[in-house]
CSV table of C-alpha atoms and ligand atoms in Angstrom, one decimal:
chain,number,residue,atom,x,y,z
A,1146,UNK,CA,14.0,-22.3,3.4
A,1147,UNK,CA,13.8,-19.2,1.1
A,1148,UNK,CA,11.5,-16.9,3.1
A,1149,UNK,CA,8.9,-15.0,1.2
A,1150,UNK,CA,9.8,-11.7,3.0
A,1151,UNK,CA,12.7,-10.6,5.1
A,1152,UNK,CA,12.0,-7.1,6.8
A,1153,UNK,CA,14.3,-4.4,5.3
A,1154,UNK,CA,17.4,-3.6,7.4
A,1155,UNK,CA,20.1,-1.4,6.2
A,1156,UNK,CA,22.6,-1.3,9.1
A,1157,UNK,CA,22.0,2.2,10.5
A,1158,UNK,CA,18.7,1.6,12.2
A,1159,UNK,CA,20.1,0.5,15.6
A,1160,UNK,CA,22.4,3.5,15.5
A,1161,UNK,CA,19.4,6.0,14.9
A,1162,UNK,CA,17.3,4.2,17.5
A,1163,UNK,CA,20.2,4.9,19.9
A,1164,UNK,CA,20.2,8.5,19.1
A,1165,UNK,CA,16.4,8.7,19.7
A,1166,UNK,CA,17.0,7.0,23.1
A,1167,UNK,CA,19.9,9.3,24.0
A,1168,UNK,CA,17.9,12.4,23.0
A,1169,UNK,CA,15.6,11.3,25.8
A,1170,UNK,CA,12.6,11.8,23.4
A,1171,UNK,CA,11.1,8.6,22.5
A,1172,UNK,CA,7.4,9.6,22.2
A,1173,UNK,CA,6.0,10.9,18.7
A,1174,UNK,CA,6.9,13.9,16.8
A,1175,UNK,CA,10.5,14.2,17.6
A,1176,UNK,CA,13.6,14.5,15.4
A,1177,UNK,CA,13.2,11.4,13.4
A,1178,UNK,CA,9.4,11.8,12.8
A,1179,UNK,CA,10.1,15.3,11.5
A,1180,UNK,CA,12.9,13.9,9.2
A,1181,UNK,CA,10.6,11.1,7.9
A,1182,UNK,CA,7.9,13.7,7.2
A,1183,UNK,CA,10.1,16.1,5.5
A,1184,UNK,CA,11.6,13.2,3.3
A,1185,UNK,CA,8.2,12.2,2.2
A,1186,UNK,CA,7.2,15.7,1.4
A,1187,UNK,CA,10.3,16.4,-0.7
A,1188,UNK,CA,10.3,13.0,-2.3
A,1189,UNK,CA,6.5,13.0,-3.3
A,1190,UNK,CA,6.0,16.8,-3.7
A,1191,UNK,CA,2.8,16.6,-1.5
A,1192,UNK,CA,1.8,19.5,0.7
A,1193,UNK,CA,2.0,17.7,4.0
A,1194,UNK,CA,3.1,14.2,5.1
A,1195,UNK,CA,2.3,12.9,8.6
A,1196,UNK,CA,4.0,9.6,9.9
A,1197,UNK,CA,1.2,7.4,11.6
A,1198,UNK,CA,1.1,4.1,13.5
A,1199,UNK,CA,0.0,2.2,10.3
A,1200,UNK,CA,-1.5,2.5,6.9
A,1201,UNK,CA,-4.7,1.4,8.4
A,1202,UNK,CA,-4.6,4.3,10.8
A,1203,UNK,CA,-3.7,6.6,8.1
A,1204,UNK,CA,-6.8,5.6,6.2
A,1205,UNK,CA,-8.9,5.9,9.3
A,1206,UNK,CA,-7.6,9.4,9.7
A,1207,UNK,CA,-8.5,10.1,6.1
A,1208,UNK,CA,-11.9,8.8,6.6
A,1209,UNK,CA,-12.4,11.2,9.5
A,1210,UNK,CA,-11.2,14.1,7.5
A,1211,UNK,CA,-13.5,13.2,4.7
A,1212,UNK,CA,-16.2,13.3,7.3
A,1213,UNK,CA,-17.4,9.7,6.4
A,1214,UNK,CA,-20.6,9.0,8.4
A,1215,UNK,CA,-23.0,6.1,8.9
A,1216,UNK,CA,-25.1,5.3,5.8
A,1217,UNK,CA,-22.4,6.7,3.5
A,1218,UNK,CA,-21.0,4.6,0.7
A,1219,UNK,CA,-17.5,4.3,-0.3
A,1220,UNK,CA,-16.4,2.7,-3.7
A,1221,UNK,CA,-13.3,0.4,-3.6
A,1222,UNK,CA,-12.1,-2.9,-5.1
A,1223,UNK,CA,-12.8,-6.2,-3.3
A,1224,UNK,CA,-9.3,-7.3,-4.2
A,1225,UNK,CA,-7.4,-5.7,-1.5
A,1226,UNK,CA,-6.3,-6.0,2.1
A,1227,UNK,CA,-9.0,-5.6,4.7
A,1228,UNK,CA,-7.9,-2.2,5.9
A,1229,UNK,CA,-9.0,-0.5,2.9
A,1230,UNK,CA,-12.5,-1.3,3.8
A,1231,UNK,CA,-12.1,-1.4,7.6
A,1232,UNK,CA,-11.2,2.2,7.9
A,1233,UNK,CA,-14.6,3.4,6.4
A,1234,UNK,CA,-16.8,0.5,7.8
A,1235,UNK,CA,-15.6,1.6,11.3
A,1236,UNK,CA,-17.2,5.0,10.6
A,1237,UNK,CA,-20.4,3.2,9.6
A,1238,UNK,CA,-20.2,3.4,6.0
A,1239,UNK,CA,-20.8,0.7,3.5
A,1240,UNK,CA,-18.2,-0.6,1.3
A,1241,UNK,CA,-19.4,-0.9,-2.3
A,1242,UNK,CA,-17.1,-3.0,-4.3
A,1243,UNK,CA,-16.3,-2.8,-8.0
A,1244,UNK,CA,-14.6,-5.4,-10.2
A,1245,UNK,CA,-10.9,-5.0,-11.2
A,1246,UNK,CA,-9.2,-5.1,-14.5
A,1247,UNK,CA,-7.3,-8.3,-15.1
A,1248,UNK,CA,-4.1,-6.7,-16.3
A,1249,UNK,CA,-3.1,-4.7,-13.3
A,1250,UNK,CA,-5.6,-6.2,-10.7
A,1251,UNK,CA,-6.6,-2.5,-10.0
A,1252,UNK,CA,-10.1,-1.4,-9.8
A,1253,UNK,CA,-11.6,-0.8,-13.2
A,1254,UNK,CA,-12.1,2.9,-13.3
A,1255,UNK,CA,-14.9,2.4,-16.1
A,1256,UNK,CA,-17.1,0.6,-13.6
A,1257,UNK,CA,-17.0,3.4,-10.8
A,1258,UNK,CA,-19.7,5.7,-12.2
A,1259,UNK,CA,-22.3,3.0,-12.5
A,1260,UNK,CA,-21.8,2.3,-8.7
A,1261,UNK,CA,-22.4,5.9,-7.6
A,1262,UNK,CA,-25.7,6.6,-5.6
A,1263,UNK,CA,-26.8,9.6,-3.7
A,1264,UNK,CA,-25.0,8.2,-0.7
A,1265,UNK,CA,-21.6,7.7,-2.3
A,1266,UNK,CA,-19.0,10.1,-0.6
A,1267,UNK,CA,-15.7,8.8,-1.5
A,1268,UNK,CA,-13.6,6.7,-4.0
A,1269,UNK,CA,-10.7,4.6,-2.6
A,1270,UNK,CA,-8.4,3.4,-5.3
A,1271,UNK,CA,-5.8,0.8,-4.3
A,1272,UNK,CA,-2.6,0.8,-6.2
A,1273,UNK,CA,-1.8,-2.9,-6.2
A,1274,UNK,CA,1.8,-3.9,-6.3
A,1275,UNK,CA,2.7,-0.2,-6.5
A,1276,UNK,CA,1.3,0.1,-9.9
A,1277,UNK,CA,-1.1,3.0,-10.3
A,1278,UNK,CA,-4.8,3.1,-10.9
A,1279,UNK,CA,-6.2,5.1,-13.8
A,1280,UNK,CA,-6.0,8.2,-11.8
A,1281,UNK,CA,-7.0,10.7,-14.5
A,1282,UNK,CA,-10.3,8.9,-14.8
A,1283,UNK,CA,-11.0,8.5,-11.2
A,1284,UNK,CA,-10.2,12.2,-10.5
A,1285,UNK,CA,-12.5,13.2,-13.3
A,1286,UNK,CA,-15.4,11.3,-11.8
A,1287,UNK,CA,-14.7,12.4,-8.3
A,1288,UNK,CA,-14.8,16.0,-9.5
A,1289,UNK,CA,-18.0,15.5,-11.5
A,1290,UNK,CA,-19.9,14.0,-8.3
A,1291,UNK,CA,-18.0,15.9,-5.7
A,1292,UNK,CA,-16.4,12.9,-4.0
A,1293,UNK,CA,-13.3,12.5,-1.9
A,1294,UNK,CA,-10.5,10.4,-3.2
A,1295,UNK,CA,-8.4,8.5,-0.6
A,1296,UNK,CA,-5.5,6.7,-2.3
A,1297,UNK,CA,-4.7,3.3,-0.6
A,1298,UNK,CA,-1.0,3.6,-1.6
A,1299,UNK,CA,0.1,1.2,1.1
A,1300,UNK,CA,2.3,-0.5,-1.4
A,1301,UNK,CA,3.0,2.6,-3.6
A,1302,UNK,CA,5.9,4.6,-2.2
A,1303,UNK,CA,8.4,5.6,-5.0
A,1304,UNK,CA,5.9,4.8,-7.7
A,1305,UNK,CA,4.4,7.3,-10.1
A,1306,UNK,CA,1.5,8.0,-12.3
A,1307,UNK,CA,2.3,10.4,-15.2
A,1308,UNK,CA,5.2,11.6,-13.4
A,1309,UNK,CA,3.3,12.3,-10.0
A,1310,UNK,CA,4.0,10.4,-6.9
A,1311,UNK,CA,1.2,7.9,-5.9
A,1312,UNK,CA,-0.6,9.1,-2.9
A,1313,UNK,CA,-0.4,12.8,-4.0
A,1314,UNK,CA,-3.1,12.9,-6.6
A,1315,UNK,CA,-6.2,12.3,-4.5
A,1316,UNK,CA,-7.1,14.5,-1.5
A,1317,UNK,CA,-5.4,12.0,0.8
A,1318,UNK,CA,-2.7,9.2,0.3
A,1319,UNK,CA,-2.0,6.5,2.6
A,1320,UNK,CA,1.5,4.6,2.8
A,1321,UNK,CA,2.3,1.5,4.9
A,1322,UNK,CA,5.7,0.8,6.5
A,1323,UNK,CA,4.7,-2.5,7.9
A,1324,UNK,CA,7.5,-5.1,7.8
A,1325,UNK,CA,6.2,-6.5,4.5
A,1326,UNK,CA,6.5,-3.2,2.6
A,1327,UNK,CA,9.5,-1.8,0.7
A,1328,UNK,CA,10.6,0.4,3.7
A,1329,UNK,CA,9.6,-0.5,7.1
A,1330,UNK,CA,9.4,0.7,10.7
A,1331,UNK,CA,7.8,-2.6,11.9
A,1332,UNK,CA,4.4,-1.2,12.1
A,1333,UNK,CA,3.7,2.2,10.8
A,1334,UNK,CA,2.4,4.3,7.9
A,1335,UNK,CA,1.9,7.8,6.6
A,1336,UNK,CA,-0.9,10.2,5.6
A,1337,UNK,CA,-0.2,12.5,2.7
A,1338,UNK,CA,-2.5,15.6,2.5
A,1339,UNK,CA,-2.9,17.5,-0.9
A,1340,UNK,CA,-4.8,20.5,0.2
A,1341,UNK,CA,-3.2,22.9,2.7
A,1342,UNK,CA,-6.7,23.5,4.1
A,1343,UNK,CA,-6.9,20.1,5.5
A,1344,UNK,CA,-3.5,20.0,7.3
A,1345,UNK,CA,-4.6,21.5,10.5
A,1346,UNK,CA,-7.6,19.2,11.1
A,1347,UNK,CA,-5.3,16.3,10.3
A,1348,UNK,CA,-2.7,17.4,13.0
A,1349,UNK,CA,-5.6,17.7,15.5
A,1350,UNK,CA,-7.2,14.3,14.8
A,1351,UNK,CA,-3.8,12.6,14.9
A,1352,UNK,CA,-2.9,14.2,18.2
A,1353,UNK,CA,-6.0,13.2,20.5
A,1354,UNK,CA,-8.2,16.0,19.1
A,1355,UNK,CA,-5.7,18.6,20.4
A,1356,UNK,CA,-3.9,21.7,18.8
A,1357,UNK,CA,-0.6,20.3,20.3
A,1358,UNK,CA,1.1,20.8,16.9
A,1359,UNK,CA,0.3,24.4,16.7
A,1360,UNK,CA,1.5,24.7,20.2
A,1361,UNK,CA,4.9,23.3,19.6
A,1362,UNK,CA,5.2,25.7,16.5
A,1363,UNK,CA,4.7,28.5,18.9
A,1364,UNK,CA,1.5,29.5,17.1
A,1365,UNK,CA,-0.6,29.5,20.4
A,1366,UNK,CA,0.2,29.8,24.1
A,1367,UNK,CA,-1.3,26.5,25.4
A,1368,UNK,CA,-2.8,23.6,23.9
A,1369,UNK,CA,-6.3,22.2,24.4
A,1370,UNK,CA,-8.8,19.7,23.3
A,1371,UNK,CA,-10.5,21.3,20.3
A,1372,UNK,CA,-12.0,18.3,18.4
A,1373,UNK,CA,-12.7,14.6,18.3
A,1374,UNK,CA,-9.6,12.7,17.7
A,1375,UNK,CA,-7.4,9.7,18.5
A,1376,UNK,CA,-3.7,8.8,18.7
A,1377,UNK,CA,-2.1,8.1,15.3
A,1378,UNK,CA,1.4,9.1,15.9
A,1379,UNK,CA,4.3,6.6,16.2
A,1380,UNK,CA,7.2,6.5,18.7
A,1381,UNK,CA,10.5,8.1,17.7
A,1382,UNK,CA,12.2,4.5,17.9
A,1383,UNK,CA,10.1,3.3,15.1
A,1384,UNK,CA,10.6,6.6,13.1
A,1385,UNK,CA,14.3,6.2,13.7
A,1386,UNK,CA,14.2,2.7,12.3
A,1387,UNK,CA,12.4,4.0,9.1
A,1388,UNK,CA,14.6,7.0,8.5
A,1389,UNK,CA,17.6,4.7,8.1
A,1390,UNK,CA,15.7,3.2,5.2
A,1391,UNK,CA,14.5,6.3,3.6
A,1392,UNK,CA,18.0,7.5,3.5
A,1393,UNK,CA,18.7,4.6,1.3
A,1394,UNK,CA,15.5,4.5,-0.6
A,1395,UNK,CA,17.0,4.6,-3.9
A,1396,UNK,CA,19.3,1.8,-3.2
A,1397,UNK,CA,16.6,-0.4,-1.7
A,1398,UNK,CA,14.4,0.3,-4.7
A,1399,UNK,CA,17.2,-0.5,-7.2
A,1400,UNK,CA,17.9,-3.8,-5.3
A,1401,UNK,CA,14.3,-4.9,-5.5
A,1402,UNK,CA,14.0,-3.8,-9.1
A,1403,UNK,CA,17.0,-6.0,-10.0
A,1404,UNK,CA,15.2,-9.0,-8.6
A,1405,UNK,CA,11.8,-8.0,-10.2
A,1406,UNK,CA,13.6,-7.6,-13.7
A,1407,UNK,CA,15.5,-10.9,-13.2
A,1408,UNK,CA,12.1,-12.7,-12.6
A,1409,UNK,CA,10.4,-10.8,-15.4
A,1410,UNK,CA,13.1,-11.6,-18.0
A,1411,UNK,CA,13.3,-15.3,-16.9
A,1412,UNK,CA,9.6,-16.0,-17.3
A,1413,UNK,CA,9.1,-14.4,-20.6
A,1414,UNK,CA,9.5,-17.6,-22.3
A,1415,UNK,CA,6.9,-19.3,-20.1
A,1416,UNK,CA,4.5,-16.3,-20.7
A,1417,UNK,CA,4.9,-16.5,-24.5
A,1418,UNK,CA,4.2,-20.1,-24.3
A,1419,UNK,CA,0.9,-19.3,-22.6
A,1420,UNK,CA,1.8,-21.1,-19.5
A,1421,UNK,CA,1.9,-18.1,-17.0
A,1422,UNK,CA,0.9,-14.5,-17.2
A,1423,UNK,CA,3.2,-11.7,-16.0
A,1424,UNK,CA,2.6,-8.4,-14.3
A,1425,UNK,CA,1.5,-5.5,-16.5
A,1426,UNK,CA,2.9,-2.1,-16.1
A,1427,UNK,CA,0.9,0.6,-18.1
A,1428,UNK,CA,3.0,3.1,-20.0
A,1429,UNK,CA,2.1,6.1,-17.8
A,1430,UNK,CA,3.2,4.2,-14.6
A,1431,UNK,CA,6.7,3.6,-13.1
A,1432,UNK,CA,6.6,1.0,-10.3
A,1433,UNK,CA,8.7,0.2,-7.2
A,1434,UNK,CA,9.0,-3.4,-7.5
A,1435,UNK,CA,6.9,-4.0,-4.4
A,1436,UNK,CA,5.7,-7.4,-5.5
A,1437,UNK,CA,6.5,-9.8,-8.4
A,1438,UNK,CA,3.6,-12.3,-9.1
A,1439,UNK,CA,2.7,-14.9,-11.7
A,1440,UNK,CA,-0.9,-15.9,-12.8
A,1441,UNK,CA,-1.3,-19.5,-13.2
A,1442,UNK,CA,-3.9,-21.2,-15.3
A,1443,UNK,CA,-6.3,-21.7,-12.2
A,1444,UNK,CA,-6.7,-22.3,-8.5
A,1445,UNK,CA,-5.6,-26.0,-8.8
A,1446,UNK,CA,-2.5,-25.2,-10.7
A,1447,UNK,CA,-1.6,-22.4,-8.3
A,1448,UNK,CA,-2.1,-24.8,-5.3
A,1449,UNK,CA,0.2,-27.4,-7.0
A,1450,UNK,CA,2.9,-24.8,-7.7
A,1451,UNK,CA,2.9,-23.4,-4.2
A,1452,UNK,CA,3.3,-26.9,-2.8
A,1453,UNK,CA,5.9,-27.8,-5.2
A,1454,UNK,CA,8.0,-24.7,-4.3
A,1455,UNK,CA,7.5,-25.4,-0.6
A,1456,UNK,CA,8.9,-28.9,-1.1
A,1457,UNK,CA,11.9,-27.2,-2.8
A,1458,UNK,CA,12.3,-24.8,0.3
A,1459,UNK,CA,10.7,-21.8,-1.4
A,1460,UNK,CA,7.9,-20.0,0.3
A,1461,UNK,CA,5.5,-18.5,-2.3
A,1462,UNK,CA,2.2,-16.9,-1.1
A,1463,UNK,CA,-1.1,-15.9,-2.5
A,1464,UNK,CA,-3.6,-13.3,-1.2
A,1465,UNK,CA,-6.3,-11.7,-1.0
A,1466,UNK,CA,-9.6,-13.5,-0.2
A,1467,UNK,CA,-11.9,-10.9,-2.1
A,1468,UNK,CA,-13.6,-8.9,0.5
A,1469,UNK,CA,-17.1,-9.2,-0.7
A,1470,UNK,CA,-16.9,-13.0,0.0
A,1471,UNK,CA,-15.4,-12.5,3.6
A,1472,UNK,CA,-17.8,-12.7,6.5
A,1473,UNK,CA,-17.4,-9.0,7.3
A,1474,UNK,CA,-17.6,-8.1,3.6
A,1475,UNK,CA,-20.9,-9.7,3.5
A,1476,UNK,CA,-22.0,-7.8,6.4
A,1477,UNK,CA,-20.5,-4.3,5.7
A,1478,UNK,CA,-20.2,-4.3,1.9
A,1479,UNK,CA,-21.9,-5.1,-1.4
A,1480,UNK,CA,-20.5,-5.8,-4.8
A,1481,UNK,CA,-21.8,-3.6,-7.5
A,1482,UNK,CA,-22.2,-5.3,-10.9
A,1483,UNK,CA,-20.8,-8.6,-12.0
A,1484,UNK,CA,-17.6,-10.2,-10.3
A,1485,UNK,CA,-16.1,-11.1,-13.7
A,1486,UNK,CA,-12.4,-10.9,-12.6
A,1487,UNK,CA,-12.1,-10.3,-8.8
A,1488,UNK,CA,-12.5,-13.8,-7.7
A,1489,UNK,CA,-11.2,-15.6,-10.9
A,1490,UNK,CA,-8.0,-13.6,-11.1
A,1491,UNK,CA,-7.3,-13.6,-7.3
A,1492,UNK,CA,-7.4,-17.5,-7.3
A,1493,UNK,CA,-4.7,-17.6,-10.1
A,1494,UNK,CA,-2.1,-15.3,-8.6
A,1495,UNK,CA,1.0,-16.3,-6.7
A,1496,UNK,CA,3.7,-14.1,-5.3
A,1497,UNK,CA,7.3,-15.1,-5.3
A,1498,UNK,CA,9.8,-14.2,-2.6
A,1499,UNK,CA,11.0,-10.5,-3.1
A,1500,UNK,CA,12.9,-8.5,-0.5
A,1501,UNK,CA,15.8,-6.2,-0.1
A,1502,UNK,CA,18.9,-8.2,-0.3
A,1503,UNK,CA,17.4,-11.4,-1.8
A,1504,UNK,CA,20.5,-12.8,-3.5
A,1505,UNK,CA,20.7,-13.4,-7.3
A,1506,UNK,CA,21.6,-17.0,-6.7
A,1507,UNK,CA,18.3,-17.6,-4.7
A,1508,UNK,CA,16.3,-15.8,-7.3
A,1509,UNK,CA,17.9,-17.9,-10.0
A,1510,UNK,CA,17.0,-21.0,-7.9
A,1511,UNK,CA,13.4,-19.8,-7.6
A,1512,UNK,CA,13.3,-19.3,-11.4
A,1513,UNK,CA,14.7,-22.7,-12.0
A,1514,UNK,CA,12.2,-24.5,-9.8
A,1515,UNK,CA,9.2,-22.6,-11.3
A,1516,UNK,CA,10.5,-23.6,-14.8
A,1517,UNK,CA,10.9,-27.1,-13.6
A,1518,UNK,CA,7.2,-27.1,-12.4
A,1519,UNK,CA,6.0,-26.1,-15.9
A,1520,UNK,CA,8.1,-28.6,-17.8
B,1169,PLP,C1,-0.3,-3.3,3.8
B,1169,PLP,C2,-1.6,-2.9,3.2
B,1169,PLP,C3,-2.3,-2.2,4.1
B,1169,PLP,C4,-2.3,-2.0,5.6
B,1169,PLP,O1,-1.1,-1.5,6.0
B,1169,PLP,P1,-0.7,-1.4,7.6
B,1169,PLP,O2,0.4,-0.4,7.7
B,1169,PLP,O3,-0.4,-2.8,8.0
B,1169,PLP,O4,-2.0,-0.9,8.3
B,1169,PLP,C5,-3.5,-1.6,3.5
B,1169,PLP,N1,-3.7,-1.7,2.3
B,1169,PLP,C6,-3.0,-2.3,1.4
B,1169,PLP,C7,-3.3,-2.4,0.0
B,1169,PLP,C8,-1.8,-3.1,1.9
B,1169,PLP,O5,-1.1,-3.7,1.1
């Protein structure tokens, strides 16, 4: 069976975990966490990066920092993973979903303004497949209405928009290092903070509401409980695993990109014949080969393709059930305007296996089987 995903492993992870263990420093914010934070800051050019226990937690942290309260509204796409909404709903906010654009599957920035009410506090663009949303337009609206922008860049590490790293454009950016993402630590994520004024609060909330970070930097004599907070810092073992991959970030990305390009080239013919649609990368964006998808004619054809591939030992998957149609989405959210594309496009999309180390022979076999299906 060709798996849909294999967690990234470069070979140095266990060695680094051993170092963490031998350092006798296995809780959070040790040597490896610091290295990962620094790597992200240098790579993205953001002011501050903080490793977290997940992207979900990074988003929760951002929601607390943005002071999201019960009754507030937060605008986001419905075509996304549940965490995008959960982080805000947990603070008592209502998720207001707007439709996506069919070419990138990202939220349609032209629909945001009409969804704004006097309760709106934030916009949450999700950079689907590591391809950026229209950030110029989103930032312009946010500025006009004084809204926070929290980028769900869970899939977006190494991707750019007009030369800027995803996650660094809005007030906050959230990365995921779950095992299904380009770089992993099992479970984990990161919060990127654009403005220096928000860094201290972020450190406090991440560390149980204490000023421990300041204490460790020698800026205060003793640390104490100064605010409401939680525990969003991962252990050094997880950070050590991740650091081995960040060191090889270019290599991992190049490897994924080779597979992505192989698929994209091979399916051009099918696309030109009008049988499938391929991912679209806007000119101002570079992507990170997080995902390769095809769009079938409809749900029925997609179901048939997935079963056909399964019969041929290939695991292809689909996602997401649009949030506004899910039980919790009905309770905690509402869709603004018409669902012209969210449901329809989500039902057509199928993701093909793509992971670091996927052999070209396997990719070619997958390509061959997809083509056979469309014969
Ligand atoms: C993976 C993912 C998340 C959640 O990431 P975790 O690290 O598992 O919390 C959130 N949003 C999107 C768009 C994702 O793809």
